[in-house]
């Protein structure tokens, strides 16, 4: 079959890499893609939010499945757009409709959903501009640290955590009164701080049954020892030793099953992936957030651990027979180390030549922010540039291989964390 994959990051390269291995694939197109996805299929220059153009392309190239990588087109309703159009409604879309994508698109919606279905999460209250005073009173009633979340999509920057009560009040003001994140902060969720270790659980669902993919942990802070500002993710590890059988049983019973049943009971169709960001608080899982897509850079360790055909999994999601599908996982551990540009996550330069990609051995290289210039050179084109994934029998083993190649691949201003997974090694 011919597949169109939307997105341009490391997640999409990992998906494209895996899709390319399927016997069921005829042609793979990636829009807009990066220099790495171009090695797995054909990049096409289409804006992710130009649904009309996506439709024309799908019809012209006889596409029989659309896979959506990032959240924005989902929250903007690309799946609904396909269903509403007679010429393309038969083409399955992997990724939820708008109603399901609201789990990510609105923190207030997702908190209400969790509360309604008894899914463990931090206690919270939501405030609008007219309730600013009540918000301040609420902050004053809480113990620090204070967690403030813009309701809508804010490119991963909408969560602010501070120890300082005055600062929390000021941020609430910025968000509500000064539209710090535009429309996204017209509502603000203020919630209880959860103290624990985070992990990411990806669930594939056809809206009825589900499969839990290998668990991963990502490393969000720029600096070693989890210091400095948040980034899109500096690396990931899968599996996660503390997510043992007993813990995962709790995750499944208390979170995954109530989530799938909650969607069903609320009449929200869902075909795609639910990314559950969890906090392990003294052995009990709590939901930090839902995302309506796979995570990045978790995908770069989770997808390589799937041994079976990924198109078979997508077909299960699309056709509603996911329960019949057997998914086989690699028992080894995968570690991904992300090479980022100098200055990231603040302002950074692009256009730096990436060298020595061909000298990599024993790792899988996924491109994130890269492109091919007019001379055919691969250059940097984003803050997160290259994800290096390796396997090992232990985190240490896998990490050592990724770090070896992190030394080899080079570009001006290259930076990476050397401690990915270190906190998980006992
Ligand atoms: P989110 O955008 O919801 O993933 O939040 C960004 C990050 O903020 C999360 O990955 C957590 O590290 C942190 N965070 C969010 N909510 C809480 C909370 N209630 N308690 C502690 N940390 C949180
Ligand atoms: N790794 C976190 C995310 O994709 O949002």
Short mmCIF file of C-alpha atoms and ligand atoms in Angstrom, two decimals:
data_model
loop_
_atom_site.label_atom_id
_atom_site.label_comp_id
_atom_site.label_asym_id
_atom_site.label_seq_id
_atom_site.Cartn_x
_atom_site.Cartn_y
_atom_site.Cartn_z
CA UNK A 1 0.00 0.00 0.00
CA UNK A 2 0.99 3.64 -0.40
CA UNK A 3 1.33 5.58 2.84
CA UNK A 4 1.55 9.28 3.61
CA UNK A 5 3.22 10.15 6.92
CA UNK A 6 2.90 13.67 8.29
CA UNK A 7 5.71 15.30 10.27
CA UNK A 8 9.39 16.17 10.13
CA UNK A 9 11.09 15.15 13.37
CA UNK A 10 13.00 12.24 14.85
CA UNK A 11 9.68 10.58 15.62
CA UNK A 12 8.74 10.62 11.96
CA UNK A 13 12.13 9.31 10.85
CA UNK A 14 11.78 6.43 13.32
CA UNK A 15 8.27 5.70 12.00
CA UNK A 16 9.41 5.96 8.38
CA UNK A 17 12.38 3.67 9.09
CA UNK A 18 10.03 1.06 10.55
CA UNK A 19 7.31 1.44 7.89
CA UNK A 20 9.93 0.98 5.18
CA UNK A 21 10.70 -2.49 6.57
CA UNK A 22 7.13 -3.69 6.04
CA UNK A 23 6.36 -6.16 3.26
CA UNK A 24 3.00 -4.47 2.91
CA UNK A 25 4.53 -1.18 1.80
CA UNK A 26 4.54 -0.07 -1.78
CA UNK A 27 5.40 3.63 -1.60
CA UNK A 28 6.04 5.84 1.43
CA UNK A 29 5.72 9.61 1.28
CA UNK A 30 6.59 11.95 4.14
CA UNK A 31 5.29 15.52 4.36
CA UNK A 32 7.36 17.55 4.86
CA UNK A 33 9.97 15.12 6.26
CA UNK A 34 13.69 15.75 6.81
CA UNK A 35 17.00 14.55 5.34
CA UNK A 36 16.59 11.24 7.21
CA UNK A 37 13.05 10.44 6.10
CA UNK A 38 14.26 11.01 2.52
CA UNK A 39 16.29 7.80 2.97
CA UNK A 40 13.09 5.85 3.72
CA UNK A 41 10.70 7.31 1.16
CA UNK A 42 9.88 10.44 -0.78
CA UNK A 43 9.61 13.78 0.98
CA UNK A 44 6.86 16.04 -0.25
CA UNK A 45 6.70 19.71 0.49
CA UNK A 46 3.21 20.13 1.91
CA UNK A 47 2.28 22.21 4.91
CA UNK A 48 0.86 19.99 7.67
CA UNK A 49 -2.11 22.25 8.13
CA UNK A 50 -2.99 22.55 4.46
CA UNK A 51 -5.68 19.86 4.48
CA UNK A 52 -6.85 20.62 0.93
CA UNK A 53 -3.36 20.08 -0.42
CA UNK A 54 -3.00 16.87 1.58
CA UNK A 55 -6.30 15.69 0.08
CA UNK A 56 -5.14 16.41 -3.49
CA UNK A 57 -1.88 14.57 -2.88
CA UNK A 58 -3.63 11.56 -1.34
CA UNK A 59 -5.90 11.28 -4.38
CA UNK A 60 -3.15 11.82 -6.94
CA UNK A 61 -0.76 9.28 -5.41
CA UNK A 62 -3.38 6.70 -4.53
CA UNK A 63 -2.56 6.82 -0.81
CA UNK A 64 -4.34 4.18 1.24
CA UNK A 65 -3.36 5.25 4.75
CA UNK A 66 -2.54 8.57 6.41
CA UNK A 67 -0.36 8.49 9.52
CA UNK A 68 -0.23 11.67 11.55
CA UNK A 69 2.94 12.25 13.60
CA UNK A 70 2.46 15.57 15.42
CA UNK A 71 -0.52 16.86 17.38
CA UNK A 72 -1.41 20.08 15.57
CA UNK A 73 -3.16 18.59 12.52
CA UNK A 74 -5.07 16.25 14.84
CA UNK A 75 -6.25 19.04 17.12
CA UNK A 76 -7.10 21.04 13.96
CA UNK A 77 -9.27 18.11 12.83
CA UNK A 78 -7.50 16.41 9.94
CA UNK A 79 -9.21 13.10 10.71
CA UNK A 80 -12.62 14.79 10.78
CA UNK A 81 -11.75 16.51 7.48
CA UNK A 82 -11.09 13.14 5.86
CA UNK A 83 -14.30 11.63 7.25
CA UNK A 84 -16.37 14.56 6.02
CA UNK A 85 -15.18 14.26 2.41
CA UNK A 86 -16.73 11.56 0.22
CA UNK A 87 -13.66 11.27 -1.99
CA UNK A 88 -11.26 10.43 0.87
CA UNK A 89 -13.43 9.18 3.73
CA UNK A 90 -12.51 5.56 2.95
CA UNK A 91 -8.82 6.28 3.62
CA UNK A 92 -7.93 5.39 7.20
CA UNK A 93 -6.26 8.04 9.32
CA UNK A 94 -4.01 6.92 12.18
CA UNK A 95 -4.60 9.58 14.81
CA UNK A 96 -7.80 10.57 16.60
CA UNK A 97 -10.53 12.91 15.48
CA UNK A 98 -10.72 16.35 17.03
CA UNK A 99 -12.86 15.15 19.95
CA UNK A 100 -10.22 12.59 20.97
CA UNK A 101 -7.31 14.94 20.29
CA UNK A 102 -8.84 17.24 22.91
CA UNK A 103 -7.17 14.95 25.47
CA UNK A 104 -4.03 16.82 24.40
CA UNK A 105 -5.57 20.00 23.01
CA UNK A 106 -7.16 21.09 26.29
CA UNK A 107 -5.69 20.41 29.71
CA UNK A 108 -9.03 21.40 31.28
CA UNK A 109 -10.84 18.84 29.11
CA UNK A 110 -8.36 16.10 29.98
CA UNK A 111 -8.53 16.85 33.71
CA UNK A 112 -12.35 16.75 33.61
CA UNK A 113 -12.15 13.47 31.69
CA UNK A 114 -9.83 11.94 34.30
CA UNK A 115 -11.96 13.14 37.18
CA UNK A 116 -15.13 11.78 35.56
CA UNK A 117 -13.61 8.36 34.95
CA UNK A 118 -11.77 8.00 38.24
CA UNK A 119 -8.31 8.11 36.69
CA UNK A 120 -5.60 9.10 39.20
CA UNK A 121 -4.16 12.56 38.54
CA UNK A 122 -3.07 15.64 40.50
CA UNK A 123 -5.86 17.65 42.18
CA UNK A 124 -6.59 20.83 40.22
CA UNK A 125 -8.79 23.81 39.48
CA UNK A 126 -9.28 25.70 36.22
CA UNK A 127 -9.53 29.49 36.01
CA UNK A 128 -10.51 31.94 33.26
CA UNK A 129 -9.71 35.66 33.03
CA UNK A 130 -12.83 36.64 34.97
CA UNK A 131 -11.76 34.25 37.75
CA UNK A 132 -8.28 35.68 38.15
CA UNK A 133 -8.90 36.69 41.76
CA UNK A 134 -10.13 33.19 42.65
CA UNK A 135 -6.99 31.82 41.00
CA UNK A 136 -4.80 33.97 43.24
CA UNK A 137 -6.72 32.82 46.33
CA UNK A 138 -6.25 29.21 45.17
CA UNK A 139 -2.49 29.68 44.72
CA UNK A 140 -2.28 31.20 48.19
CA UNK A 141 -4.02 28.13 49.63
CA UNK A 142 -1.49 25.69 48.09
CA UNK A 143 1.91 24.50 49.23
CA UNK A 144 4.79 25.11 46.81
CA UNK A 145 5.88 24.15 44.20
CA UNK A 146 3.05 25.63 42.11
CA UNK A 147 2.14 24.05 38.78
CA UNK A 148 0.41 26.29 36.22
CA UNK A 149 -0.67 24.97 32.84
CA UNK A 150 -2.00 26.86 29.84
CA UNK A 151 -5.13 25.01 28.74
CA UNK A 152 -4.34 24.79 25.02
CA UNK A 153 -1.39 23.81 22.84
CA UNK A 154 1.64 25.96 23.57
CA UNK A 155 4.44 24.14 21.74
CA UNK A 156 5.50 22.32 24.90
CA UNK A 157 6.09 25.57 26.78
CA UNK A 158 2.71 25.94 28.46
CA UNK A 159 3.61 24.35 31.81
CA UNK A 160 5.32 26.50 34.40
CA UNK A 161 6.44 25.20 37.77
CA UNK A 162 7.74 27.56 40.42
CA UNK A 163 8.61 27.42 44.12
CA UNK A 164 7.84 31.10 44.51
CA UNK A 165 4.27 32.10 45.38
CA UNK A 166 4.67 35.68 44.10
CA UNK A 167 6.02 34.39 40.82
CA UNK A 168 3.13 31.94 40.52
CA UNK A 169 0.65 34.78 40.92
CA UNK A 170 2.56 36.86 38.38
CA UNK A 171 2.55 34.00 35.85
CA UNK A 172 -1.16 33.49 36.37
CA UNK A 173 -1.61 37.17 35.56
CA UNK A 174 0.56 36.92 32.46
CA UNK A 175 -1.30 33.87 31.24
CA UNK A 176 -4.86 35.06 31.87
CA UNK A 177 -4.70 38.85 31.68
CA UNK A 178 -1.84 39.31 29.20
CA UNK A 179 -2.51 36.24 27.03
CA UNK A 180 1.06 34.96 27.52
CA UNK A 181 0.30 31.97 25.28
CA UNK A 182 -2.45 33.67 23.27
CA UNK A 183 -5.75 31.80 23.18
CA UNK A 184 -4.02 28.74 24.71
CA UNK A 185 -3.81 30.51 28.08
CA UNK A 186 -7.35 31.89 28.11
CA UNK A 187 -7.88 29.12 30.66
CA UNK A 188 -5.26 28.02 33.17
CA UNK A 189 -5.14 24.77 35.10
CA UNK A 190 -3.47 25.07 38.49
CA UNK A 191 -2.64 21.74 40.02
CA UNK A 192 -1.03 19.92 42.88
CA UNK A 193 2.66 19.12 42.44
CA UNK A 194 3.42 15.43 42.13
CA UNK A 195 6.74 14.25 43.42
CA UNK A 196 8.07 11.16 41.71
CA UNK A 197 9.71 9.72 38.60
CA UNK A 198 8.11 10.23 35.20
CA UNK A 199 7.61 7.69 32.47
CA UNK A 200 5.83 7.55 29.13
CA UNK A 201 3.35 4.86 28.22
CA UNK A 202 2.11 4.59 24.64
CA UNK A 203 -1.16 2.83 24.00
CA UNK A 204 -2.34 1.90 20.51
CA UNK A 205 -6.12 1.70 20.24
CA UNK A 206 -8.79 1.06 17.63
CA UNK A 207 -11.30 2.70 19.97
CA UNK A 208 -12.28 -0.60 21.48
CA UNK A 209 -9.29 -2.74 22.31
CA UNK A 210 -5.75 -1.64 23.01
CA UNK A 211 -2.10 -2.69 23.05
CA UNK A 212 0.43 -1.21 25.44
CA UNK A 213 3.76 -0.56 23.74
CA UNK A 214 7.13 -0.82 25.52
CA UNK A 215 7.45 1.80 28.25
CA UNK A 216 9.96 4.64 27.86
CA UNK A 217 11.39 7.51 29.84
CA UNK A 218 12.49 10.76 28.29
CA UNK A 219 14.96 13.32 29.58
CA UNK A 220 13.49 16.78 29.18
CA UNK A 221 16.02 19.08 30.79
CA UNK A 222 18.94 20.46 28.79
CA UNK A 223 21.57 19.83 31.44
CA UNK A 224 23.08 16.74 33.04
CA UNK A 225 21.50 15.63 36.28
CA UNK A 226 18.18 17.02 34.99
CA UNK A 227 19.20 20.66 35.32
CA UNK A 228 18.39 23.78 33.33
CA UNK A 229 15.44 24.57 31.10
CA UNK A 230 13.03 22.09 29.55
CA UNK A 231 13.59 20.96 25.98
CA UNK A 232 11.60 18.81 23.58
CA UNK A 233 13.63 15.88 24.97
CA UNK A 234 17.37 15.18 25.12
CA UNK A 235 17.18 11.41 24.99
CA UNK A 236 15.14 8.41 26.00
CA UNK A 237 15.36 4.92 27.41
CA UNK A 238 13.12 1.89 26.84
CA UNK A 239 12.51 -0.25 28.85
CA UNK A 240 12.31 1.38 32.26
CA UNK A 241 13.42 -0.93 35.10
CA UNK A 242 11.03 0.42 37.75
CA UNK A 243 8.06 -0.13 35.40
CA UNK A 244 7.97 -3.77 36.45
CA UNK A 245 5.04 -6.18 36.14
CA UNK A 246 3.35 -5.06 39.36
CA UNK A 247 3.61 -1.38 38.47
CA UNK A 248 2.41 -1.92 34.88
CA UNK A 249 -0.54 -3.90 36.17
CA UNK A 250 -1.58 -0.83 38.15
CA UNK A 251 -1.07 1.34 35.07
CA UNK A 252 -3.27 -0.94 33.01
CA UNK A 253 -6.03 -1.36 35.59
CA UNK A 254 -6.15 2.16 37.00
CA UNK A 255 -5.29 4.18 33.91
CA UNK A 256 -5.30 2.43 30.52
CA UNK A 257 -8.57 0.50 30.87
CA UNK A 258 -10.52 3.44 32.41
CA UNK A 259 -9.15 5.71 29.67
CA UNK A 260 -10.25 3.43 26.81
CA UNK A 261 -13.61 2.76 28.47
CA UNK A 262 -14.04 6.45 29.27
CA UNK A 263 -13.58 7.38 25.62
CA UNK A 264 -16.07 4.70 24.61
CA UNK A 265 -18.64 5.71 27.22
CA UNK A 266 -18.33 9.37 26.29
CA UNK A 267 -18.87 8.53 22.63
CA UNK A 268 -15.42 9.72 21.60
CA UNK A 269 -14.06 7.66 18.72
CA UNK A 270 -10.32 7.09 18.91
CA UNK A 271 -8.08 5.39 16.37
CA UNK A 272 -4.45 6.04 17.00
CA UNK A 273 -2.00 6.36 19.85
CA UNK A 274 -2.56 7.71 23.33
CA UNK A 275 0.63 8.85 24.99
CA UNK A 276 0.15 8.81 28.74
CA UNK A 277 2.69 10.87 30.66
CA UNK A 278 2.80 9.29 34.11
CA UNK A 279 4.33 10.07 37.45
CA UNK A 280 5.30 7.18 39.69
CA UNK A 281 4.52 8.52 43.15
CA UNK A 282 5.71 5.98 45.72
CA UNK A 283 4.76 3.08 43.47
CA UNK A 284 1.39 4.52 42.40
CA UNK A 285 0.86 5.84 38.85
CA UNK A 286 -0.72 9.28 38.30
CA UNK A 287 -1.45 10.85 34.92
CA UNK A 288 0.49 14.06 34.29
CA UNK A 289 -0.88 14.50 30.79
CA UNK A 290 -2.32 12.79 27.77
CA UNK A 291 -1.03 13.34 24.26
CA UNK A 292 -2.88 12.28 21.14
CA UNK A 293 0.26 11.04 19.37
CA UNK A 294 3.55 9.32 20.00
CA UNK A 295 6.24 11.15 21.98
CA UNK A 296 9.55 12.39 20.70
CA UNK A 297 12.26 11.16 21.53
CA UNK A 298 10.50 8.19 23.15
CA UNK A 299 9.46 6.94 19.69
CA UNK A 300 13.12 6.64 18.77
CA UNK A 301 13.54 3.92 21.41
CA UNK A 302 10.04 2.40 21.44
CA UNK A 303 9.56 1.86 17.69
CA UNK A 304 12.89 0.05 17.20
CA UNK A 305 11.80 -2.33 19.97
CA UNK A 306 8.80 -3.47 17.91
CA UNK A 307 9.85 -6.55 15.99
CA UNK A 308 6.60 -7.22 14.15
CA UNK A 309 5.27 -5.45 11.08
CA UNK A 310 4.15 -1.92 11.98
CA UNK A 311 1.70 -1.68 9.10
CA UNK A 312 -0.05 -4.71 10.56
CA UNK A 313 -0.44 -2.73 13.80
CA UNK A 314 -1.73 0.31 11.89
CA UNK A 315 -4.23 -1.89 10.05
CA UNK A 316 -5.46 -3.24 13.37
CA UNK A 317 -6.04 0.33 14.57
CA UNK A 318 -7.77 1.32 11.33
CA UNK A 319 -9.92 -1.79 10.86
CA UNK A 320 -10.96 -2.27 14.47
CA UNK A 321 -9.32 -5.69 14.82
CA UNK A 322 -6.33 -4.65 16.89
CA UNK A 323 -7.16 -7.35 19.45
CA UNK A 324 -6.33 -10.04 16.87
CA UNK A 325 -2.90 -8.61 16.13
CA UNK A 326 0.20 -10.05 17.68
CA UNK A 327 2.88 -7.50 18.39
CA UNK A 328 6.33 -8.82 19.18
CA UNK A 329 8.78 -6.76 21.19
CA UNK A 330 12.55 -6.82 21.45
CA UNK A 331 13.48 -7.61 25.04
CA UNK A 332 16.70 -5.64 24.88
CA UNK A 333 17.02 -2.09 26.15
CA UNK A 334 17.26 0.83 23.74
CA UNK A 335 18.87 4.16 24.60
CA UNK A 336 18.58 7.29 22.47
CA UNK A 337 20.94 10.25 22.81
CA UNK A 338 19.91 13.49 21.10
CA UNK A 339 22.45 15.80 19.52
CA UNK A 340 21.22 19.39 19.70
CA UNK A 341 22.31 22.75 18.34
CA UNK A 342 24.29 25.28 20.33
CA UNK A 343 21.89 27.54 22.25
CA UNK A 344 18.95 25.15 22.20
CA UNK A 345 16.29 25.34 23.72
CA UNK A 346 16.68 29.13 23.37
CA UNK A 347 17.73 30.73 20.08
CA UNK A 348 20.05 28.53 18.01
CA UNK A 349 21.66 28.59 14.60
CA UNK A 350 20.73 26.42 11.66
CA UNK A 351 22.56 25.46 8.49
CA UNK A 352 25.62 23.77 10.06
CA UNK A 353 27.18 20.96 8.06
CA UNK A 354 26.67 17.54 9.70
CA UNK A 355 29.75 15.38 9.33
CA UNK A 356 30.63 11.70 9.70
CA UNK A 357 27.11 10.28 9.49
CA UNK A 358 28.54 7.44 7.41
CA UNK A 359 31.07 6.54 10.09
CA UNK A 360 28.44 5.42 12.57
CA UNK A 361 28.48 1.75 13.52
CA UNK A 362 26.17 -0.29 15.79
CA UNK A 363 23.57 2.48 16.22
CA UNK A 364 20.49 3.63 14.34
CA UNK A 365 20.65 7.29 13.39
CA UNK A 366 17.33 9.13 13.26
CA UNK A 367 17.32 12.63 11.87
CA UNK A 368 15.31 15.30 13.71
CA UNK A 369 16.12 18.85 12.54
CA UNK A 370 18.07 18.19 9.35
CA UNK A 371 17.75 18.98 5.68
CA UNK A 372 19.68 18.50 2.48
CA UNK A 373 21.04 21.72 1.01
CA UNK A 374 21.30 22.56 -2.68
CA UNK A 375 24.75 20.92 -2.85
CA UNK A 376 23.44 17.66 -1.43
CA UNK A 377 25.03 18.21 1.99
CA UNK A 378 23.10 17.34 5.13
CA UNK A 379 22.82 20.40 7.37
CA UNK A 380 21.22 21.26 10.69
CA UNK A 381 17.70 22.63 10.47
CA UNK A 382 16.37 22.60 14.02
CA UNK A 383 17.24 22.64 17.72
CA UNK A 384 17.17 18.88 18.07
CA UNK A 385 19.30 17.61 15.20
CA UNK A 386 20.10 13.89 15.37
CA UNK A 387 18.85 11.06 17.61
CA UNK A 388 21.23 8.14 18.08
CA UNK A 389 19.58 4.92 19.20
CA UNK A 390 21.43 1.79 20.31
CA UNK A 391 20.51 -1.55 21.81
CA UNK A 392 22.12 -3.32 24.73
CA UNK A 393 21.38 -5.87 27.39
CA UNK A 394 21.55 -3.06 29.93
CA UNK A 395 21.06 0.70 29.86
CA UNK A 396 24.80 1.17 30.36
CA UNK A 397 25.66 -1.04 27.42
CA UNK A 398 23.23 0.69 25.05
CA UNK A 399 24.19 4.15 26.24
CA UNK A 400 27.90 3.51 25.73
CA UNK A 401 27.29 2.69 22.06
CA UNK A 402 25.12 5.79 21.52
CA UNK A 403 27.75 7.98 23.19
CA UNK A 404 30.51 6.50 21.03
CA UNK A 405 28.58 7.63 17.94
CA UNK A 406 27.63 10.95 19.53
CA UNK A 407 31.36 11.68 19.54
CA UNK A 408 31.72 10.67 15.90
CA UNK A 409 28.84 12.60 14.32
CA UNK A 410 29.81 16.24 14.32
CA UNK A 411 28.54 19.73 13.59
CA UNK A 412 29.51 23.15 14.88
CA UNK A 413 28.00 23.77 18.32
CA UNK A 414 26.99 20.12 18.91
CA UNK A 415 25.79 19.40 22.44
CA UNK A 416 24.39 16.26 24.08
CA UNK A 417 23.78 14.82 27.52
CA UNK A 418 26.06 12.01 28.60
CA UNK A 419 23.84 10.89 31.48
CA UNK A 420 20.77 9.56 29.67
CA UNK A 421 19.39 6.67 31.73
CA UNK A 422 21.88 7.18 34.55
CA UNK A 423 19.14 7.73 37.15
CA UNK A 424 17.64 4.34 36.26
CA UNK A 425 20.83 2.38 36.83
CA UNK A 426 20.81 0.98 40.33
P1 LIG B 1 3.33 18.59 30.36
O1 LIG B 1 3.48 19.61 29.27
O2 LIG B 1 1.98 18.45 30.93
O3 LIG B 1 4.02 17.31 30.00
O4 LIG B 1 4.25 19.10 31.55
C1 LIG B 1 5.60 19.34 31.36
C2 LIG B 1 6.37 18.76 32.51
O5 LIG B 1 6.03 19.43 33.71
C3 LIG B 1 6.06 17.31 32.78
O6 LIG B 1 6.77 16.46 31.96
C4 LIG B 1 6.46 17.18 34.23
O7 LIG B 1 7.87 17.05 34.33
C5 LIG B 1 6.08 18.51 34.79
N1 LIG B 1 4.78 18.46 35.45
C6 LIG B 1 3.58 18.66 34.88
N2 LIG B 1 2.60 18.54 35.80
C7 LIG B 1 3.19 18.25 36.96
C8 LIG B 1 2.71 18.00 38.29
N3 LIG B 1 1.43 18.06 38.59
N4 LIG B 1 3.62 17.73 39.23
C9 LIG B 1 4.94 17.68 38.95
N5 LIG B 1 5.46 17.91 37.75
C10 LIG B 1 4.59 18.19 36.76
N1 LIG B 2 8.75 13.60 24.79
C1 LIG B 2 7.64 14.36 25.12
C2 LIG B 2 6.74 14.71 24.02
O1 LIG B 2 6.84 14.21 22.92
O2 LIG B 2 5.84 15.51 24.26
#
